[in-house]
XYZ file of C-alpha atoms in Angstrom:
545
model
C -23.504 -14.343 -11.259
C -24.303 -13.978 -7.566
C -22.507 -11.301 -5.797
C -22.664 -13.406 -2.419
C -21.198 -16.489 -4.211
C -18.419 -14.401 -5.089
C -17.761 -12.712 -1.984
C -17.842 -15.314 0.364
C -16.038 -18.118 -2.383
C -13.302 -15.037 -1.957
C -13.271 -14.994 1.650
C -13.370 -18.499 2.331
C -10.098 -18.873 -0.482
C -8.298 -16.072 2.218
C -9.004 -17.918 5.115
C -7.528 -21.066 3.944
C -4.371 -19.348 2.480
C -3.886 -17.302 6.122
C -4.572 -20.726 7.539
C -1.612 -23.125 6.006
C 0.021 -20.958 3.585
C 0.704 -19.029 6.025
C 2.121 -21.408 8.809
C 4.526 -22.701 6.077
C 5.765 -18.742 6.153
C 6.569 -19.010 9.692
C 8.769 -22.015 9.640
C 10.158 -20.858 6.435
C 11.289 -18.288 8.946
C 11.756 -19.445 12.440
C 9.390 -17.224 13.588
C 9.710 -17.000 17.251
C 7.580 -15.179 20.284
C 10.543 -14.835 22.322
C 12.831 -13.477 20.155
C 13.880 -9.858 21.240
C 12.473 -7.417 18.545
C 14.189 -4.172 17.540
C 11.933 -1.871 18.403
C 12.734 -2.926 22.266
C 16.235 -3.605 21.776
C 16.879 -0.334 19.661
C 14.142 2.007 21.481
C 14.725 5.698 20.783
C 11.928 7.438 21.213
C 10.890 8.527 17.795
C 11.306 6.059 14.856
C 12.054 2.533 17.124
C 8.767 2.608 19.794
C 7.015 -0.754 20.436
C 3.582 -0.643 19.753
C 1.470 -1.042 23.367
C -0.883 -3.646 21.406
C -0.528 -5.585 18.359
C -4.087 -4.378 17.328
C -2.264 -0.796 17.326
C 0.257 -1.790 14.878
C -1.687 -3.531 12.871
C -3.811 -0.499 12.379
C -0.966 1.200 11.512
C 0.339 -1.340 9.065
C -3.151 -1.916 6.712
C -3.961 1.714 6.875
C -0.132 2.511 5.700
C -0.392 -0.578 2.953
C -3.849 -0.117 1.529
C -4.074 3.025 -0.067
C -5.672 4.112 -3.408
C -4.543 1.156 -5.301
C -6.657 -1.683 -4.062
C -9.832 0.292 -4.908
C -8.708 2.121 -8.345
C -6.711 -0.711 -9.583
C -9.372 -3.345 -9.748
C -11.854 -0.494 -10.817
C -9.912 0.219 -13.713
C -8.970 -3.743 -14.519
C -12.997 -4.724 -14.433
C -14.091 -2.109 -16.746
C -10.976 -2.718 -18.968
C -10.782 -6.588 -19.058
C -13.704 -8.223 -16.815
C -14.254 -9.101 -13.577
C -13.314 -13.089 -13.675
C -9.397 -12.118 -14.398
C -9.054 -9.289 -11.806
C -10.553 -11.704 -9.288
C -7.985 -14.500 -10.164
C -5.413 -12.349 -9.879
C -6.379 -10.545 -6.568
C -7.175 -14.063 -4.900
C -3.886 -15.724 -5.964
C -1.567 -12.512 -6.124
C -2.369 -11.725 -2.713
C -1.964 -15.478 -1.115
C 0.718 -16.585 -3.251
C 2.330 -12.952 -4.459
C 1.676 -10.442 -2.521
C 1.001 -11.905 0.825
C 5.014 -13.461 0.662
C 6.239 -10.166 -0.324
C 5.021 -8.547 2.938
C 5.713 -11.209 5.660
C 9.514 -11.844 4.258
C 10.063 -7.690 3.838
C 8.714 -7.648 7.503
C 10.971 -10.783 8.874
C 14.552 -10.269 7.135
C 14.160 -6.291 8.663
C 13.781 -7.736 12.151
C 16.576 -9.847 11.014
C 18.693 -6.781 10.437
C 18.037 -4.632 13.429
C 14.895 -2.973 11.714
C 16.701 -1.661 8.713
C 14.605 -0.919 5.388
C 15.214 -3.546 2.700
C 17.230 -1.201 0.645
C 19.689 -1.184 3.774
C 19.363 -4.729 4.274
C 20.229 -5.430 0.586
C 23.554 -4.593 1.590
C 23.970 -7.379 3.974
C 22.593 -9.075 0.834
C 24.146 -8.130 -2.388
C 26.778 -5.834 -1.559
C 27.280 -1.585 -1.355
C 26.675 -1.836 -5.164
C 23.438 -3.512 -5.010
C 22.919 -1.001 -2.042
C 23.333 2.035 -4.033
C 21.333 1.201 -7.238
C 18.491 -0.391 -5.151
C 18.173 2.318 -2.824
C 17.990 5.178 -5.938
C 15.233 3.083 -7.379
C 13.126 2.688 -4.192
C 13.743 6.287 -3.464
C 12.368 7.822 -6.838
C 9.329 5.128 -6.579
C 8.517 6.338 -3.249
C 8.097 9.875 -4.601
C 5.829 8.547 -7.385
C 3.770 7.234 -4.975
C 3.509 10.700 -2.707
C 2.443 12.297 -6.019
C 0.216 9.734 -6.760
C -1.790 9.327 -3.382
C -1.472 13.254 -2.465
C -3.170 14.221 -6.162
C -6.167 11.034 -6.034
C -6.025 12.716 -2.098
C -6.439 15.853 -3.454
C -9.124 15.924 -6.230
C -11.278 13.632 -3.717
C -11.294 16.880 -1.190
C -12.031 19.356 -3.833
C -15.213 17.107 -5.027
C -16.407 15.791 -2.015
C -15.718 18.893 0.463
C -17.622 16.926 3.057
C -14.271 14.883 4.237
C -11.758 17.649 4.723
C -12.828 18.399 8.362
C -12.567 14.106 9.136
C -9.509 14.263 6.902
C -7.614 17.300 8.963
C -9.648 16.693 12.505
C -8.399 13.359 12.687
C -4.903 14.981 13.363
C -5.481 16.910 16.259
C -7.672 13.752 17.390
C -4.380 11.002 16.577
C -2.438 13.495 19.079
C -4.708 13.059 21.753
C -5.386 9.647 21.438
C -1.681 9.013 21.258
C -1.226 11.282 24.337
C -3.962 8.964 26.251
C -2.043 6.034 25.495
C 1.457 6.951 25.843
C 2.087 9.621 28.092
C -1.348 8.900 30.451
C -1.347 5.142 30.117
C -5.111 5.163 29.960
C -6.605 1.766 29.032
C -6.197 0.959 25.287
C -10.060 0.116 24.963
C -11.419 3.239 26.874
C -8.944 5.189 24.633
C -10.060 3.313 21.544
C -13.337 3.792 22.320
C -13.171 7.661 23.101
C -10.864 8.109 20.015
C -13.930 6.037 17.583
C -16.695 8.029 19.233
C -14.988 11.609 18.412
C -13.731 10.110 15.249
C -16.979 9.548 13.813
C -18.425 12.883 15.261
C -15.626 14.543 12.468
C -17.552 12.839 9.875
C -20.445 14.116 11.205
C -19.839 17.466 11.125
C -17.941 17.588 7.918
C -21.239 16.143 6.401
C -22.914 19.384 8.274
C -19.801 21.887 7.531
C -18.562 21.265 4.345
C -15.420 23.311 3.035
C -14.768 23.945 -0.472
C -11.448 24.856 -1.629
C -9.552 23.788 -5.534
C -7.360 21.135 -6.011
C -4.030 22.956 -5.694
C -4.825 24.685 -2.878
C -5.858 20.944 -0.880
C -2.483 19.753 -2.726
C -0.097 21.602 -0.865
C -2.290 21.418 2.120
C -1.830 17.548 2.092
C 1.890 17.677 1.281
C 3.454 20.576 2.832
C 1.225 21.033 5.861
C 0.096 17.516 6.813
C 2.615 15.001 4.776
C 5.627 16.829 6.041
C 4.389 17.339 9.815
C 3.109 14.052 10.748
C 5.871 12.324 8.917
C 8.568 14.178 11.053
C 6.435 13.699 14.753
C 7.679 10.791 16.876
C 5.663 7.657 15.631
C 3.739 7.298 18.512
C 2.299 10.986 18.644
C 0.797 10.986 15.529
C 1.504 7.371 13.164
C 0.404 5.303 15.249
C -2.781 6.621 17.031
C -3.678 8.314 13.420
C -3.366 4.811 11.910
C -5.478 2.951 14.851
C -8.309 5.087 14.747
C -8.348 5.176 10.706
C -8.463 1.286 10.572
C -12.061 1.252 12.624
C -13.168 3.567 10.057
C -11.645 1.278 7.296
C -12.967 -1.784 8.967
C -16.356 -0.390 9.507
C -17.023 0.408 5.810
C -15.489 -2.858 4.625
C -18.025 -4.646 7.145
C -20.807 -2.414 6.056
C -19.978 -3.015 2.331
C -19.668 -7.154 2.544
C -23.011 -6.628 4.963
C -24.895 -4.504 2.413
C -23.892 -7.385 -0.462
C -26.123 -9.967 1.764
C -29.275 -7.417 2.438
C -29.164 -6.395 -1.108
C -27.857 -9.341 -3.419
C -26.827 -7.854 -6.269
C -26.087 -9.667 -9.518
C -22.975 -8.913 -11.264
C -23.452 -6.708 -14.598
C -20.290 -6.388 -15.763
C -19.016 -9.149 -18.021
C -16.695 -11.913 -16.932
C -14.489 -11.168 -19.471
C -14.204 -8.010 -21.416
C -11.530 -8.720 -23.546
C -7.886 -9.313 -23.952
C -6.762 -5.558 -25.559
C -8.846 -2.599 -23.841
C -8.169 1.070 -23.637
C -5.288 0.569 -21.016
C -3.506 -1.868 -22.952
C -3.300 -5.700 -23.257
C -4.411 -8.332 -20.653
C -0.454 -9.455 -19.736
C 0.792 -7.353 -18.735
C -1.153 -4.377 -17.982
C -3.788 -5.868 -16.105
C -1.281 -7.203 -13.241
C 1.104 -3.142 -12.901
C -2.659 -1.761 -13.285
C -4.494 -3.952 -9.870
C -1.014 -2.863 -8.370
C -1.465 -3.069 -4.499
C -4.854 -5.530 -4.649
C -2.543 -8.236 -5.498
C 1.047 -7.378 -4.530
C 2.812 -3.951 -4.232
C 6.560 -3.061 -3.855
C 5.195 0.093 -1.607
C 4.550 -2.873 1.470
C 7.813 -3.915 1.705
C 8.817 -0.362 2.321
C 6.427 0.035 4.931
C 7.030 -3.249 6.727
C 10.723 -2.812 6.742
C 10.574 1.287 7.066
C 8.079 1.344 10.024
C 6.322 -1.552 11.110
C 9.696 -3.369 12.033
C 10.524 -0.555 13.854
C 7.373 -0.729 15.982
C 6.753 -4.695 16.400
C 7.135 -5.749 19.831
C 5.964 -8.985 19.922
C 7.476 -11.559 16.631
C 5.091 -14.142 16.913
C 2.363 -11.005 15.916
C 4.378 -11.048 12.444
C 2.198 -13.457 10.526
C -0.979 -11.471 11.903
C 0.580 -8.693 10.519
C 2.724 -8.761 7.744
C 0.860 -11.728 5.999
C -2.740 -11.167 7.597
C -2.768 -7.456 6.587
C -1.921 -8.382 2.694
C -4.958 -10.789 2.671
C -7.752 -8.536 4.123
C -6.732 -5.878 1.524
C -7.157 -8.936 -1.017
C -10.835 -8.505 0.813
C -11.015 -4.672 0.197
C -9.968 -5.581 -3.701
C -12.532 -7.904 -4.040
C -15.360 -5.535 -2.458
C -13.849 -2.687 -4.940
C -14.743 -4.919 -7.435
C -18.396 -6.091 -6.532
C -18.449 -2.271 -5.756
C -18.551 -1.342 -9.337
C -19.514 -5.201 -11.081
C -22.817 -5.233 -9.412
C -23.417 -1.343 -7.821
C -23.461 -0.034 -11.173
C -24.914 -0.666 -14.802
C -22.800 -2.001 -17.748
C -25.370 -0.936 -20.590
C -28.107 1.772 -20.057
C -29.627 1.999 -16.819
C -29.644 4.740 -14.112
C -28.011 8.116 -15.127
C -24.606 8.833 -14.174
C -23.989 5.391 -12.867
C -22.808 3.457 -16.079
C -19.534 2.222 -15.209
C -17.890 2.362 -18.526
C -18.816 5.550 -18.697
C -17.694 6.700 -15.532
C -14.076 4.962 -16.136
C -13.595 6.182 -19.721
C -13.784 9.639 -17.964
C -11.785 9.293 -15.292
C -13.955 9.455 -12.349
C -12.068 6.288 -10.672
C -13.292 7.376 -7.518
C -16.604 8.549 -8.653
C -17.164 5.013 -9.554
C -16.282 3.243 -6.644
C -18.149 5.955 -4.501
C -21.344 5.151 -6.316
C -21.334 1.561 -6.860
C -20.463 1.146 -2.844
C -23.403 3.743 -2.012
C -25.671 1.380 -4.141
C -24.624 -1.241 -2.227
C -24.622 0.035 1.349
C -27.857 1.639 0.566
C -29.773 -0.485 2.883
C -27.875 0.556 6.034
C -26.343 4.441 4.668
C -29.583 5.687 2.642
C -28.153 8.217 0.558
C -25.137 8.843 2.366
C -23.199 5.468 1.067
C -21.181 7.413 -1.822
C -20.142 9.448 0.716
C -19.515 6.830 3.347
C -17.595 4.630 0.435
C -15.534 7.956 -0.709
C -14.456 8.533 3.009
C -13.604 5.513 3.417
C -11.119 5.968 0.065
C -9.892 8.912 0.771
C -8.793 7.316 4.717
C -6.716 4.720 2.537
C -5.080 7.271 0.426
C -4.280 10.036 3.297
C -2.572 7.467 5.784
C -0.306 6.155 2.785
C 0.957 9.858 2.404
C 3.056 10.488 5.533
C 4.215 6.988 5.827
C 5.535 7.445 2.796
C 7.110 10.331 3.385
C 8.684 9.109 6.457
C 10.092 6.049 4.525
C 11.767 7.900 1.705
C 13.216 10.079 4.249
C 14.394 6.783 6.255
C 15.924 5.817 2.545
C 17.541 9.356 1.890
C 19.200 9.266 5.126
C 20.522 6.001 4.410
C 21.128 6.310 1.042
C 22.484 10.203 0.905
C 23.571 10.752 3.835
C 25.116 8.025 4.990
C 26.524 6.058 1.960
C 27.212 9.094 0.056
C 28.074 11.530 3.032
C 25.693 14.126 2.044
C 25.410 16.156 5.465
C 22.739 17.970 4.885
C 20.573 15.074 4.017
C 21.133 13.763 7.378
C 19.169 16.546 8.545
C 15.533 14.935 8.598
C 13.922 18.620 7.983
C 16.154 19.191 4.963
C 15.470 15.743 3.869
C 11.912 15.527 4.088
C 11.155 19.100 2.542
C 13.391 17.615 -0.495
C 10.950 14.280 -0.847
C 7.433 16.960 -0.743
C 9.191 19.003 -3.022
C 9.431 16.850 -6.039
C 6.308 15.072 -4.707
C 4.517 18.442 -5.284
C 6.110 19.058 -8.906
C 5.235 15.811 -9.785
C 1.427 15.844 -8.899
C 0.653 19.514 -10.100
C 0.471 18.005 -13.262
C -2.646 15.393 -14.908
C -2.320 13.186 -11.747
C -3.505 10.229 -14.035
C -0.820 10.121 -16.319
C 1.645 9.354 -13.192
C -0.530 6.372 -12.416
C 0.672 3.776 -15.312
C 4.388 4.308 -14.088
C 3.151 4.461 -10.456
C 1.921 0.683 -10.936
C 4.767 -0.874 -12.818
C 7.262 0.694 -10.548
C 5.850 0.099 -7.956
C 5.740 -3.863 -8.797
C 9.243 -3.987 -9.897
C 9.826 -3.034 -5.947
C 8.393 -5.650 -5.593
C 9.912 -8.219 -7.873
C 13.319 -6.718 -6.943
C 12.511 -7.377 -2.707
C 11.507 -10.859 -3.734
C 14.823 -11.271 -5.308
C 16.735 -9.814 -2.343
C 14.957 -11.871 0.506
C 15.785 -15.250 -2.292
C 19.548 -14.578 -1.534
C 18.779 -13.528 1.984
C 17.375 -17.373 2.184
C 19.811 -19.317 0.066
C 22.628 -17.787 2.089
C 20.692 -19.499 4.609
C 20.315 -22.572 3.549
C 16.344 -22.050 3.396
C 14.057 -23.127 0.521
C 13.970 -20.501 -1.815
C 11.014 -21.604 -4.499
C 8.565 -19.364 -2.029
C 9.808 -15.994 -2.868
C 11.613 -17.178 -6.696
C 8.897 -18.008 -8.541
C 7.106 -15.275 -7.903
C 10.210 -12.956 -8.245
C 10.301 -13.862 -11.274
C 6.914 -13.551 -12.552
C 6.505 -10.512 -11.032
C 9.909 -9.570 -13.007
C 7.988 -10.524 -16.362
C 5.136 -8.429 -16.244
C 6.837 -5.567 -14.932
C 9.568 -5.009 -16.975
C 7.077 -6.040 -20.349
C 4.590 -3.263 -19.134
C 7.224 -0.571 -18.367
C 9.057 -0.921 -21.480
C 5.236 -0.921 -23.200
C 5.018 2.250 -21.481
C 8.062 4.047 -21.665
C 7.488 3.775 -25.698
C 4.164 5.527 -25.082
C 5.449 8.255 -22.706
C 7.990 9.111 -25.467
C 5.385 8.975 -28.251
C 2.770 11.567 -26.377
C 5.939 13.998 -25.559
C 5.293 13.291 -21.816
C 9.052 13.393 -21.647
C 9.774 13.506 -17.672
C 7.593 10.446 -17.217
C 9.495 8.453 -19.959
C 12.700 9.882 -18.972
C 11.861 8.560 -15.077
C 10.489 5.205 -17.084
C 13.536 4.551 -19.104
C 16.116 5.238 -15.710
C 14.356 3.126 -13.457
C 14.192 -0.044 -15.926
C 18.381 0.658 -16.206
C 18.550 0.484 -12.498
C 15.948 -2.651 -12.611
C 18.208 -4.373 -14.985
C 21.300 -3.782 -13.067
C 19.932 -5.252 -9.768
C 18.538 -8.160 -11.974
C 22.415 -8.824 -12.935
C 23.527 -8.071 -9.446
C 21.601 -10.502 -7.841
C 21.788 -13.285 -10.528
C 25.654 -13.347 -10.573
C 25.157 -13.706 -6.675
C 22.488 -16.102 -6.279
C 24.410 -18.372 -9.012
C 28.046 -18.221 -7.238
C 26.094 -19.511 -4.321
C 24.406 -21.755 -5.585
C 27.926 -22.994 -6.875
C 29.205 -22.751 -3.555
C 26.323 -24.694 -1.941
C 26.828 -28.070 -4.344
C 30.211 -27.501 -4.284
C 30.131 -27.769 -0.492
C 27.711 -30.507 -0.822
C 30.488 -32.684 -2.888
């Protein structure tokens, strides 16, 4: 099959879902321009700062959302089960799934004064729900610190060309924050200044590269850069890091669907590999194992942790919350042309057999290569590295977003419901969160990834569920985020059980141990919010009679 055919079939599907699918959204929830937003009405300074440009935010949002999963998910699922599948999936989770998830996380927080949706679940479900909710989002935020910080981590110590672009970019967010904020300069001349320095890192990390091993990049990321930047004001760091980072996002997402056209590649891997591979069955590993190319629990965190903070404008919400969920849908589906038609199935070139390169691991490898292959026209031999920067941008934004959100949660959660003082203190706090992040990802970061995914879709399943109540309490239709819900409840709960048996089996007893709590707390918000949504139901026919 025809790469292009593929591509733009995708592209086109995207466009039509952003188009209606996503106007029906916006009704769904009165979306309004003028409606005051809380990061104006609530300004402080540090966590509530309205963006200066939607552009700005929505830098910060996709940079925050698409991490490592969008790329190593589908480059796992393709080799595992076939292309045809992980397409289908990626093309309807994100419209239909995914794309719901994000805009209804990102509406019922501005609905709540900007509160995460473990906070607003209260409102919701009750201080029960609260609780149990808030535990579970909290531990599967620090699975996905570990997670990104270790892919983060072994992508520096092979490819020491991006740790000067991946530490410069620091000192480089600071300034360009300091040029927007504090000197008011023109958001294009800043942009521009910020792109042209940006890309002058990359340069010289290509020129200077620094070698160092895994654990010593590891605490680097976490304890040096994760904890810093996520305890900065938003707008000195967050925001300005996560602008610049999209252009360099955008610009090798362009370059890659560009370098499809000039070099048409056919697909090689086969449609469909088969049903039971190496990572498990079809349903219902393939869905936990695309994780954030489809939908991902980690988005509602962010849209209701951050980006709610920082929207100043609500008729941008659609643009953002919705829009930003499709266009990784578009970075899924390059991922997968990426390695279906940049490398070989059978035989060819050495070192670029994609089977191969999977069945050992080298996730990133793989993507690398098959994007260099394809960008080859426009990068020479610099498109692995081009593709692998691009990767490891994804991965290194996510880290101290994250970080910030689980410290958001702890507050919340610790020091607030359970009057832990010390939690309150966001220092304390944080160094907590990079703590067990670190413990966590000092060990075979791959074995974290299997209950990264399926946790990290139960988030998701378990937001749905929340924002159904939020809307039949509201007399809204409630079919847009239920079915889904409910789905996503299905394959989540099958493939973490699946695994849980397996953690046990290969004496990886933390993991199962981590497994088997967070389906209890899974199951308990499952009978929370079904005794709810059915009393109201009750009391919405009984006030109907």
């Amino acid at each position: 099959m025809s790469s292009i055919v593929l591509a733009m079939g995708s592209i086109l599907i995207f466009i039509i879902g952003y188009r209606f699918y996503g106007r029906v959204l916006e009704k769904l929830f009165d979306v309004k321009k003028e409606n005051t937003t809380p990061a104006n009405y609530k300004y402080d300074g540090i966590d509530y700062v309205p963006a200066k440009n939607w552009l700005i935010l929505f830098g910060h949002h996709f940079s925050s959302i698409a991490g490592a999963g969008p790329i190593l998910g589908p480059v796992i699922a393709c080799a595992v089960w076939g292309w045809f599948p992980a397409v289908l999936w990626i093309i309807l989770g994100s419209i239909f799934f995914g794309g719901v998830h994000d805009f209804s996380s990102l509406m019922i927080s501005l609905r709540n004064d900007g509160k995460s949706i473990g906070d607003t679940a209260e409102s919701v479900l009750g201080s029960k729900a609260k609780i149990i909710f808030s535990i579970f989002l909290w531990l599967s935020l620090i699975l996905v610190i570990a997670v990104f910080a270790a892919s983060a981590a072994k992508t520096l110590e092979t490819t020491p060309e991006i740790a000067i672009p991946t530490f410069g970019i620091i000192i480089l967010a600071i300034f360009v924050g300091l040029m927007l904020y504090k000197f008011k300069m023109n958001t294009i001349l800043s942009t521009v200044i910020g792109v042209i320095l940006m890309f002058g890192l990359i340069l010289l990390g290509i020129k200077f590269p620094i070698k160092w091993t895994y654990t010593g990049w590891l605490i680097s990321l976490l304890i040096f850069y994760a904890y810093t930047a996520s305890v900065l004001p938003v707008n000195i760091i967050l925001q300005p890091r996560d602008y610049l980072s999209f252009f360099i996002l955008f610009f090798g997402l362009l370059a890659g669907y560009i370098g499809i056209f000039i070099t048409r590649p056919e697909i090689k891997t086969p449609a469909f590999v088969s049903f039971k591979g190496s990572e498990g069955t079809l349903f219902p590993m393939m869905f936990i194992t695309i994780a954030c190319g489809a939908i991902s629990g980690f988005h509602s965190l962010v849209a209701s942790g951050t980006t709610s903070k920082q929207l100043n404008n609500e008729g941008d919400a659609k643009k953002i919350g919705y829009g930003a969920m499709l266009i990784e849908g578009v970075l899924s589906i390059l991922a997968v042309i990426s390695v279906s038609a940049g490398l070989y199935w059978l035989g060819g070139k050495e070192g670029f057999v994609y089977p191969e390169l999977v069945k050992e691991g080298k996730w990133i490898v793989a993507f690398g290569k098959g994007y260099g292959e394809i960008a080859k026209p426009l990068f020479g031999t610099l498109g692995m590295f081009i593709g692998i920067t691009m990767l490891k941008t994804f991965i290194v934004t996510t880290l101290d977003t994250a970080t910030r959100i689980t410290r958001y949660i702890g507050d919340e959660l610790f020091g607030g419901t359970f009057k832990i003082k010390f939690m309150k203190n966001m220092y304390v706090n944080t160094a907590i969160v990079i703590g067990l992040a670190t413990y966590l990802s000092l060990g075979p970061w791959q074995s974290i990834w299997p209950v990264f995914g399926a946790s990290n879709q139960l988030v998701a399943a378990l937001t749905l569920l929340v924002v159904t109540v939020w809307l039949l309490s509201r007399n809204k239709a409630t079919l847009y985020t239920l079915i889904p819900s409910i789905l996503m409840l299905i394959f989540t709960l099958t493939a973490l059980s699946i695994q849980t048996v397996k953690f046990f089996k290969s004496s990886k007893i933390l993991l199962g141990i981590i497994s088997v709590l967070l389906l209890i707390l899974a199951l308990f918000m499952i009978s929370e919010t079904t005794k709810l949504f059915v009393l109201k139901l009750k009391t919405k026919s009984g006030d109907g009679a």
